[in-house]
Amino acid sequence: MATAKTTNIENPNENLRIPSWITKEYFKEILANDEPDALYVKHFTPTAAIPPGENFTSIMMRIHVDLEMKDGCVKHKSYIMKTMLDDDESDDVINKLSLFPKEMTVYREYMPAFENFYKNIGWPIKLAPKCLLAEHKNGRINFVFEDLQEQHFKNPKRLQGCSMQLMVASLRKLAEYHAVSAVYAEENGPFPPDFQYGFFNKDLDMEIMRNAYKMKIEEYKLAMKQWQLDNVEEYIRKIPTFEQYWKCGLSTLQQKENSFNVLTHGDFWSSNIMFSEDPIGSHINNIIIVDFQICKWGSPAEDLLFFLTISPEKDIRIREFDNFIAIYYKRLMECLKALNYQKPYPKLRDLHKDILDQRHSFYAFFAVFNHLPAILMPTDKDSNIHNFSRNDEYGKKLRLKMYTNPRYVQVAKDLFPFFHTRGIFNFEDYDE
């Protein structure tokens, strides 16, 4: 494989093992369609696309190519490629939740249709990156996307969280996505069965889930005792048993009849958002959503709870919580009206009720217990789903390190009282 002459190629994860089948021959047809004036590939360099700890369910690469063009110049292009983990690295849960087949359907069918709805009313709204390839080949699903970095898009800083300005822009984009998905369902009927579940599926192996939960939760309780949180013993006592946790997860599969539902993103947080801004960073020009593996038909409250738990900067997470919901709701209503949605419009009070609804508490607890500890850990080569799940002393030390990380503890000390006083963390409700 040739080494690219292009300067300033950075590899954010030198430990990523690039699959050997990703070669310039594999990209031949993609390049022919995307760059028809290219004569041949001079240099081809695949690197990691993201640092360790940013993605746990797939291999993400940035493909750098130098192209000899018909006019004699050399053009540099880059693409983002996403593929499945090798069988020896993948998790059975990843397969049972149909993450990759769902995402392929989203990019092949739903995204073009959603963006076309907006185009038809004269709104130039882009929701997702352009997908150049979505294929199922040799038992593996692969995607190739435009590289949004070439258009000066970037991710929010994971450890810092989203500023108020970025939160507002992201919530407006989420509302645009939700609104058009509701209109699509109104015109085309229900989404397929795979889109009736997200992080949870009744077909998951209950005993495997039980063992994994018990292993992590005992270490979590040990860590909580070090947080210096007022009334911590009461919060520890109210941590859900596995039976309560299982029922809480299963409740996400229940939908209210005749209520306002959308195709939720399912994993909407800062690393699945990319934004561009003006040269001096004073204004956000656009937001793009990525990673549609957990999409699920359900209440907008699912995405809102998850996003508002994980992504805001610490100082605005609790203070602006209700305001964030109102910001989202305002844009949702603008989009539903513009798209001529025919069913009854949701009310703001309904959205707040859904945030508190028993069916949606999972999205707050899962965010606090499962996602935030990993998200708020500084980048490390050992940050991956397998190390976090190891049932040995190494795995235990890594989890305790995450659960006692000062950055995480600061956030958890805010969130536990907040969710408890609202009844969202009252897991005894699932015993009824």
Short mmCIF file of C-alpha atoms in Angstrom, two decimals:
data_model
loop_
_atom_site.label_atom_id
_atom_site.label_comp_id
_atom_site.label_asym_id
_atom_site.label_seq_id
_atom_site.Cartn_x
_atom_site.Cartn_y
_atom_site.Cartn_z
CA MET A 1 0.00 0.00 0.00
CA ALA A 2 1.52 3.35 -1.02
CA THR A 3 2.31 6.04 1.47
CA ALA A 4 0.51 9.27 0.72
CA LYS A 5 2.63 12.30 -0.16
CA THR A 6 -0.08 14.61 1.15
CA THR A 7 1.15 16.46 4.20
CA ASN A 8 -0.56 16.81 7.58
CA ILE A 9 -2.28 13.42 7.62
CA GLU A 10 -2.98 12.70 11.27
CA ASN A 11 -3.90 9.34 12.72
CA PRO A 12 -5.89 9.83 15.95
CA ASN A 13 -5.63 6.16 16.88
CA GLU A 14 -2.38 4.46 15.91
CA ASN A 15 -3.62 1.27 17.57
CA LEU A 16 -6.56 0.80 15.20
CA ARG A 17 -6.14 -2.27 13.03
CA ILE A 18 -7.14 -1.30 9.47
CA PRO A 19 -8.77 -4.28 7.67
CA SER A 20 -6.47 -5.53 4.90
CA TRP A 21 -9.26 -5.55 2.28
CA ILE A 22 -9.60 -1.76 2.38
CA THR A 23 -7.46 -0.88 -0.64
CA LYS A 24 -7.52 1.54 -3.55
CA GLU A 25 -9.01 -1.28 -5.67
CA TYR A 26 -11.98 -1.40 -3.28
CA PHE A 27 -12.49 2.35 -3.79
CA LYS A 28 -12.19 2.24 -7.58
CA GLU A 29 -15.93 2.41 -8.33
CA ILE A 30 -16.63 4.92 -5.56
CA LEU A 31 -13.98 7.28 -6.94
CA ALA A 32 -15.18 6.80 -10.51
CA ASN A 33 -18.64 8.01 -9.48
CA ASP A 34 -17.53 10.77 -7.13
CA GLU A 35 -14.56 12.11 -9.12
CA PRO A 36 -15.19 11.28 -12.80
CA ASP A 37 -12.31 13.52 -13.95
CA ALA A 38 -9.72 11.52 -12.01
CA LEU A 39 -7.32 9.42 -14.09
CA TYR A 40 -5.86 7.29 -11.34
CA VAL A 41 -5.02 7.12 -7.63
CA LYS A 42 -1.48 8.26 -6.87
CA HIS A 43 -1.57 7.60 -3.13
CA PHE A 44 -4.04 5.83 -0.85
CA THR A 45 -3.76 6.07 2.95
CA PRO A 46 -6.39 4.77 5.40
CA THR A 47 -6.16 6.00 9.00
CA ALA A 48 -8.40 5.95 12.05
CA ALA A 49 -11.12 8.60 11.87
CA ILE A 50 -11.59 9.14 15.59
CA PRO A 51 -9.60 8.74 18.83
CA PRO A 52 -10.11 5.76 21.15
CA GLY A 53 -13.22 6.02 23.30
CA GLU A 54 -15.37 7.82 20.70
CA ASN A 55 -17.06 4.75 19.18
CA PHE A 56 -17.56 1.23 20.52
CA THR A 57 -19.61 -0.62 17.91
CA SER A 58 -17.78 -0.18 14.59
CA ILE A 59 -14.49 0.56 12.85
CA MET A 60 -14.33 4.19 11.74
CA MET A 61 -11.67 5.20 9.21
CA ARG A 62 -10.68 8.25 7.21
CA ILE A 63 -9.51 7.35 3.71
CA HIS A 64 -7.02 9.81 2.18
CA VAL A 65 -6.46 9.69 -1.58
CA ASP A 66 -4.33 11.76 -3.96
CA LEU A 67 -5.89 11.76 -7.42
CA GLU A 68 -4.18 12.54 -10.72
CA MET A 69 -6.78 14.58 -12.62
CA LYS A 70 -7.36 14.92 -16.36
CA ASP A 71 -6.13 18.52 -16.29
CA GLY A 72 -2.78 17.39 -14.86
CA CYS A 73 -3.27 18.60 -11.29
CA VAL A 74 -3.25 16.42 -8.19
CA LYS A 75 -6.39 16.56 -6.05
CA HIS A 76 -6.54 15.41 -2.46
CA LYS A 77 -9.81 13.88 -1.21
CA SER A 78 -10.80 12.15 1.96
CA TYR A 79 -13.74 9.93 2.82
CA ILE A 80 -15.14 8.43 6.00
CA MET A 81 -15.56 4.68 5.98
CA LYS A 82 -17.50 2.72 8.57
CA THR A 83 -17.52 -1.05 8.80
CA MET A 84 -18.44 -3.77 11.24
CA LEU A 85 -16.12 -5.10 13.91
CA ASP A 86 -14.51 -8.45 13.14
CA ASP A 87 -16.42 -11.46 14.47
CA ASP A 88 -13.88 -12.00 17.25
CA GLU A 89 -14.37 -8.42 18.46
CA SER A 90 -18.09 -7.91 17.95
CA ASP A 91 -20.65 -8.15 20.69
CA ASP A 92 -23.69 -10.44 20.43
CA VAL A 93 -25.84 -7.52 21.58
CA ILE A 94 -24.62 -5.48 18.57
CA ASN A 95 -25.87 -8.22 16.25
CA LYS A 96 -29.19 -8.78 18.02
CA LEU A 97 -30.04 -5.08 17.89
CA SER A 98 -29.58 -5.03 14.08
CA LEU A 99 -27.44 -1.92 14.32
CA PHE A 100 -25.88 -2.08 10.86
CA PRO A 101 -28.94 -3.30 8.89
CA LYS A 102 -31.00 -0.48 10.41
CA GLU A 103 -28.42 2.13 9.53
CA MET A 104 -28.20 0.85 5.96
CA THR A 105 -31.97 1.28 5.58
CA VAL A 106 -31.79 4.79 7.02
CA TYR A 107 -29.14 5.94 4.57
CA ARG A 108 -30.56 4.14 1.55
CA GLU A 109 -34.23 4.97 2.02
CA TYR A 110 -35.16 7.34 4.82
CA MET A 111 -32.56 10.11 4.63
CA PRO A 112 -33.06 10.80 0.90
CA ALA A 113 -36.84 10.83 1.46
CA PHE A 114 -36.63 13.05 4.57
CA GLU A 115 -34.41 15.64 2.91
CA ASN A 116 -36.65 15.58 -0.16
CA PHE A 117 -39.68 16.53 1.98
CA TYR A 118 -37.86 19.70 3.01
CA LYS A 119 -36.62 20.35 -0.52
CA ASN A 120 -40.22 20.22 -1.75
CA ILE A 121 -41.21 23.10 0.56
CA GLY A 122 -38.15 25.13 -0.35
CA TRP A 123 -36.21 24.51 2.86
CA PRO A 124 -32.57 23.54 2.09
CA ILE A 125 -32.22 21.35 5.18
CA LYS A 126 -29.49 18.73 5.28
CA LEU A 127 -29.84 16.17 8.07
CA ALA A 128 -27.04 13.66 7.47
CA PRO A 129 -23.79 13.33 5.53
CA LYS A 130 -23.94 12.23 1.90
CA CYS A 131 -23.65 8.44 1.73
CA LEU A 132 -21.61 7.27 -1.27
CA LEU A 133 -21.86 3.56 -0.49
CA ALA A 134 -24.06 1.38 1.71
CA GLU A 135 -23.46 -2.26 0.89
CA HIS A 136 -23.84 -5.74 2.34
CA LYS A 137 -20.89 -7.75 1.08
CA ASN A 138 -19.21 -10.94 2.31
CA GLY A 139 -21.33 -10.95 5.45
CA ARG A 140 -20.29 -7.41 6.34
CA ILE A 141 -22.11 -4.07 6.01
CA ASN A 142 -19.96 -1.16 4.88
CA PHE A 143 -20.57 2.57 4.47
CA VAL A 144 -18.58 5.29 2.73
CA PHE A 145 -19.51 8.91 3.44
CA GLU A 146 -18.36 12.33 2.35
CA ASP A 147 -15.79 13.65 4.81
CA LEU A 148 -17.50 16.56 6.52
CA GLN A 149 -14.13 17.80 7.77
CA GLU A 150 -13.42 18.92 4.21
CA GLN A 151 -16.35 21.32 4.67
CA HIS A 152 -14.91 22.45 8.04
CA PHE A 153 -17.36 20.46 10.17
CA LYS A 154 -16.15 19.21 13.52
CA ASN A 155 -17.43 17.39 16.61
CA PRO A 156 -18.12 19.15 19.89
CA LYS A 157 -15.45 18.57 22.52
CA ARG A 158 -16.56 15.39 24.24
CA LEU A 159 -15.09 16.15 27.65
CA GLN A 160 -16.25 19.75 27.67
CA GLY A 161 -19.80 19.29 26.37
CA CYS A 162 -21.94 21.57 24.22
CA SER A 163 -22.20 25.32 24.80
CA MET A 164 -25.59 27.00 24.99
CA GLN A 165 -25.30 28.08 21.36
CA LEU A 166 -24.43 24.56 20.25
CA MET A 167 -27.21 23.03 22.35
CA VAL A 168 -29.80 25.34 20.73
CA ALA A 169 -28.58 24.52 17.22
CA SER A 170 -28.51 20.77 17.97
CA LEU A 171 -32.01 20.76 19.46
CA ARG A 172 -33.34 22.60 16.41
CA LYS A 173 -31.72 20.01 14.13
CA LEU A 174 -33.14 17.17 16.22
CA ALA A 175 -36.59 18.75 15.88
CA GLU A 176 -36.18 18.97 12.10
CA TYR A 177 -35.30 15.27 11.95
CA HIS A 178 -38.13 14.22 14.27
CA ALA A 179 -40.76 16.30 12.48
CA VAL A 180 -40.03 14.96 9.02
CA SER A 181 -39.93 11.36 10.31
CA ALA A 182 -43.46 11.82 11.72
CA VAL A 183 -44.66 13.22 8.39
CA TYR A 184 -43.00 10.32 6.54
CA ALA A 185 -44.77 7.77 8.76
CA GLU A 186 -48.07 9.59 8.24
CA GLU A 187 -47.72 9.22 4.47
CA ASN A 188 -45.99 5.83 4.24
CA GLY A 189 -47.22 3.85 7.23
CA PRO A 190 -45.29 2.27 10.11
CA PHE A 191 -41.54 1.75 10.08
CA PRO A 192 -40.39 -1.92 9.89
CA PRO A 193 -40.16 -4.18 12.98
CA ASP A 194 -36.42 -3.55 13.49
CA PHE A 195 -37.30 0.06 14.23
CA GLN A 196 -39.53 -0.87 17.15
CA TYR A 197 -36.54 -1.33 19.48
CA GLY A 198 -33.39 0.65 20.27
CA PHE A 199 -30.88 -0.14 23.04
CA PHE A 200 -33.23 -2.81 24.38
CA ASN A 201 -34.79 -5.84 22.74
CA LYS A 202 -36.86 -8.55 24.45
CA ASP A 203 -34.76 -11.15 22.58
CA LEU A 204 -31.57 -10.19 24.41
CA ASP A 205 -30.20 -13.00 26.59
CA MET A 206 -31.54 -12.14 30.04
CA GLU A 207 -28.87 -14.08 31.94
CA ILE A 208 -25.99 -12.49 30.02
CA MET A 209 -27.56 -9.09 30.68
CA ARG A 210 -28.04 -9.96 34.37
CA ASN A 211 -24.39 -10.99 34.82
CA ALA A 212 -23.07 -7.93 33.00
CA TYR A 213 -25.29 -5.57 35.00
CA LYS A 214 -24.49 -7.11 38.38
CA MET A 215 -20.77 -7.02 37.65
CA LYS A 216 -20.85 -3.29 36.86
CA ILE A 217 -23.42 -2.15 39.40
CA GLU A 218 -21.54 -3.45 42.44
CA GLU A 219 -18.45 -1.51 41.38
CA TYR A 220 -20.66 1.49 40.69
CA LYS A 221 -22.04 1.42 44.23
CA LEU A 222 -18.51 1.18 45.62
CA ALA A 223 -17.54 4.22 43.59
CA MET A 224 -20.59 6.19 44.74
CA LYS A 225 -19.37 5.97 48.34
CA GLN A 226 -16.34 8.01 47.27
CA TRP A 227 -18.35 10.79 45.60
CA GLN A 228 -19.00 12.84 48.76
CA LEU A 229 -22.63 13.19 47.71
CA ASP A 230 -25.13 14.19 50.39
CA ASN A 231 -27.42 11.28 51.35
CA VAL A 232 -25.39 8.96 49.12
CA GLU A 233 -26.52 5.84 51.05
CA GLU A 234 -30.12 6.65 50.11
CA TYR A 235 -29.18 6.98 46.43
CA ILE A 236 -27.23 3.71 46.59
CA ARG A 237 -30.23 1.96 48.19
CA LYS A 238 -32.42 3.15 45.31
CA ILE A 239 -30.10 1.92 42.53
CA PRO A 240 -32.25 -0.49 40.51
CA THR A 241 -32.04 -4.22 41.04
CA PHE A 242 -31.49 -6.17 37.85
CA GLU A 243 -35.20 -7.07 37.76
CA GLN A 244 -36.13 -3.38 37.98
CA TYR A 245 -33.50 -2.49 35.35
CA TRP A 246 -34.81 -5.22 33.00
CA LYS A 247 -38.40 -4.02 33.36
CA CYS A 248 -37.24 -0.44 32.89
CA GLY A 249 -35.53 -1.45 29.63
CA LEU A 250 -38.52 -3.44 28.40
CA SER A 251 -40.76 -0.45 29.06
CA THR A 252 -39.00 1.37 26.20
CA LEU A 253 -40.73 -1.06 23.83
CA GLN A 254 -44.20 0.11 24.91
CA GLN A 255 -45.67 3.02 22.96
CA LYS A 256 -48.66 5.11 23.89
CA GLU A 257 -51.54 4.75 21.48
CA ASN A 258 -52.59 7.94 19.69
CA SER A 259 -49.65 9.95 21.04
CA PHE A 260 -47.07 11.89 19.02
CA ASN A 261 -44.22 9.59 18.00
CA VAL A 262 -41.20 9.98 15.74
CA LEU A 263 -38.27 7.98 14.46
CA THR A 264 -35.89 8.72 17.31
CA HIS A 265 -32.17 8.78 16.66
CA GLY A 266 -31.64 6.63 19.74
CA ASP A 267 -28.02 7.63 20.37
CA PHE A 268 -28.21 11.41 20.08
CA TRP A 269 -25.26 12.95 21.92
CA SER A 270 -22.32 15.21 21.17
CA SER A 271 -20.15 12.68 19.29
CA ASN A 272 -23.00 12.00 16.86
CA ILE A 273 -23.29 15.69 15.98
CA MET A 274 -21.02 17.64 13.63
CA PHE A 275 -21.18 21.40 13.24
CA SER A 276 -19.66 24.18 11.16
CA GLU A 277 -19.25 27.77 12.24
CA ASP A 278 -18.14 31.10 10.85
CA PRO A 279 -14.37 31.82 10.69
CA ILE A 280 -14.25 33.56 14.07
CA GLY A 281 -16.45 30.97 15.82
CA SER A 282 -19.21 33.37 16.77
CA HIS A 283 -22.05 31.70 14.84
CA ILE A 284 -22.94 28.09 14.05
CA ASN A 285 -23.70 27.72 10.36
CA ASN A 286 -24.99 24.16 10.27
CA ILE A 287 -25.43 20.91 12.19
CA ILE A 288 -25.28 17.42 10.71
CA ILE A 289 -26.38 14.24 12.50
CA VAL A 290 -24.39 11.01 12.13
CA ASP A 291 -24.70 7.38 13.27
CA PHE A 292 -28.24 6.07 12.82
CA GLN A 293 -27.78 2.57 14.27
CA ILE A 294 -30.16 2.81 17.24
CA CYS A 295 -33.12 4.49 15.51
CA LYS A 296 -36.45 3.55 17.05
CA TRP A 297 -40.08 4.57 16.72
CA GLY A 298 -41.05 6.31 19.94
CA SER A 299 -41.56 9.53 21.84
CA PRO A 300 -39.21 12.49 21.22
CA ALA A 301 -38.67 12.35 24.99
CA GLU A 302 -36.34 9.38 24.45
CA ASP A 303 -33.82 11.44 22.47
CA LEU A 304 -34.33 14.50 24.63
CA LEU A 305 -33.65 12.69 27.92
CA PHE A 306 -30.56 11.03 26.49
CA PHE A 307 -29.17 14.19 24.89
CA LEU A 308 -29.91 16.53 27.78
CA THR A 309 -28.33 14.08 30.24
CA ILE A 310 -25.11 13.55 28.32
CA SER A 311 -24.22 16.53 26.18
CA PRO A 312 -24.58 20.02 27.75
CA GLU A 313 -21.73 21.82 29.42
CA LYS A 314 -21.85 21.19 33.17
CA ASP A 315 -23.04 24.68 34.14
CA ILE A 316 -26.14 24.57 31.91
CA ARG A 317 -27.12 20.90 32.18
CA ILE A 318 -29.57 21.32 35.06
CA ARG A 319 -30.18 25.07 34.88
CA GLU A 320 -31.46 25.02 31.29
CA PHE A 321 -33.08 21.56 31.25
CA ASP A 322 -36.70 22.74 30.92
CA ASN A 323 -35.69 25.60 28.64
CA PHE A 324 -33.99 23.11 26.30
CA ILE A 325 -37.28 21.23 25.93
CA ALA A 326 -39.08 24.48 25.04
CA ILE A 327 -36.40 25.36 22.45
CA TYR A 328 -36.79 21.95 20.82
CA TYR A 329 -40.59 22.19 20.91
CA LYS A 330 -40.69 25.58 19.18
CA ARG A 331 -38.67 24.28 16.21
CA LEU A 332 -40.66 21.03 16.12
CA MET A 333 -43.91 22.97 15.72
CA GLU A 334 -42.43 25.20 12.99
CA CYS A 335 -41.41 22.13 11.00
CA LEU A 336 -44.64 20.16 11.49
CA LYS A 337 -46.68 23.14 10.27
CA ALA A 338 -44.42 23.79 7.29
CA LEU A 339 -44.54 20.09 6.30
CA ASN A 340 -48.35 20.09 6.62
CA TYR A 341 -48.53 17.39 9.28
CA GLN A 342 -52.18 16.30 9.44
CA LYS A 343 -52.46 14.58 12.81
CA PRO A 344 -52.96 16.46 16.11
CA TYR A 345 -49.93 18.49 17.12
CA PRO A 346 -48.24 17.60 20.40
CA LYS A 347 -48.50 20.12 23.22
CA LEU A 348 -45.50 21.34 25.19
CA ARG A 349 -47.09 19.98 28.37
CA ASP A 350 -47.34 16.56 26.66
CA LEU A 351 -43.62 16.61 25.97
CA HIS A 352 -42.87 17.37 29.62
CA LYS A 353 -45.21 14.55 30.66
CA ASP A 354 -43.34 12.18 28.35
CA ILE A 355 -40.02 13.19 29.94
CA LEU A 356 -41.44 11.99 33.28
CA ASP A 357 -43.23 8.95 31.83
CA GLN A 358 -42.20 5.57 33.23
CA ARG A 359 -41.57 4.26 29.71
CA HIS A 360 -38.67 6.65 29.20
CA SER A 361 -36.68 6.59 32.46
CA PHE A 362 -34.31 4.06 30.91
CA TYR A 363 -32.86 6.78 28.66
CA ALA A 364 -31.83 8.87 31.66
CA PHE A 365 -30.45 5.99 33.75
CA PHE A 366 -28.65 4.28 30.84
CA ALA A 367 -27.07 7.62 29.94
CA VAL A 368 -25.84 8.23 33.50
CA PHE A 369 -24.76 4.66 34.27
CA ASN A 370 -23.53 3.36 30.92
CA HIS A 371 -22.58 6.25 28.64
CA LEU A 372 -21.39 9.17 30.74
CA PRO A 373 -18.63 7.27 32.59
CA ALA A 374 -17.00 6.31 29.28
CA ILE A 375 -17.73 9.63 27.55
CA LEU A 376 -16.13 11.70 30.33
CA MET A 377 -12.97 9.57 30.46
CA PRO A 378 -9.97 11.21 28.78
CA THR A 379 -8.91 9.54 25.51
CA ASP A 380 -7.04 6.32 26.15
CA LYS A 381 -6.00 3.40 23.96
CA ASP A 382 -7.69 1.04 26.44
CA SER A 383 -11.07 2.76 26.09
CA ASN A 384 -13.19 0.19 24.31
CA ILE A 385 -16.34 -1.78 24.96
CA HIS A 386 -14.47 -5.03 25.54
CA ASN A 387 -12.14 -3.69 28.24
CA PHE A 388 -15.03 -1.98 30.02
CA SER A 389 -16.89 -5.32 30.06
CA ARG A 390 -14.05 -7.60 31.15
CA ASN A 391 -14.94 -9.81 34.12
CA ASP A 392 -11.48 -9.73 35.67
CA GLU A 393 -9.34 -7.49 37.85
CA TYR A 394 -8.26 -5.38 34.87
CA GLY A 395 -11.87 -4.67 33.87
CA LYS A 396 -12.82 -3.90 37.47
CA LYS A 397 -9.99 -1.38 37.86
CA LEU A 398 -10.92 0.32 34.59
CA ARG A 399 -14.58 0.62 35.58
CA LEU A 400 -13.74 1.96 39.06
CA LYS A 401 -11.42 4.48 37.40
CA MET A 402 -14.31 5.62 35.20
CA TYR A 403 -16.86 5.76 38.01
CA THR A 404 -14.55 7.82 40.25
CA ASN A 405 -13.19 10.09 37.51
CA PRO A 406 -13.62 13.61 39.00
CA ARG A 407 -15.13 14.94 35.76
CA TYR A 408 -17.81 12.24 35.87
CA VAL A 409 -18.40 12.57 39.62
CA GLN A 410 -19.13 16.30 39.26
CA VAL A 411 -21.86 15.57 36.70
CA ALA A 412 -23.31 12.54 38.53
CA LYS A 413 -23.61 14.58 41.75
CA ASP A 414 -25.85 17.00 39.86
CA LEU A 415 -27.89 14.40 38.00
CA PHE A 416 -28.77 11.96 40.79
CA PRO A 417 -30.65 14.51 42.94
CA PHE A 418 -32.22 16.07 39.84
CA PHE A 419 -33.64 12.82 38.48
CA HIS A 420 -34.66 11.52 41.91
CA THR A 421 -36.67 14.62 42.82
CA ARG A 422 -38.54 14.32 39.51
CA GLY A 423 -39.34 10.64 40.09
CA ILE A 424 -37.37 9.58 37.00
CA PHE A 425 -35.05 7.41 39.13
CA ASN A 426 -37.85 5.87 41.24
CA PHE A 427 -37.17 2.32 40.08
CA GLU A 428 -39.49 0.80 42.67
CA ASP A 429 -42.27 1.92 40.29
CA TYR A 430 -41.34 -1.06 38.08
CA ASP A 431 -42.22 -3.51 40.88
CA GLU A 432 -45.91 -2.75 40.46
#
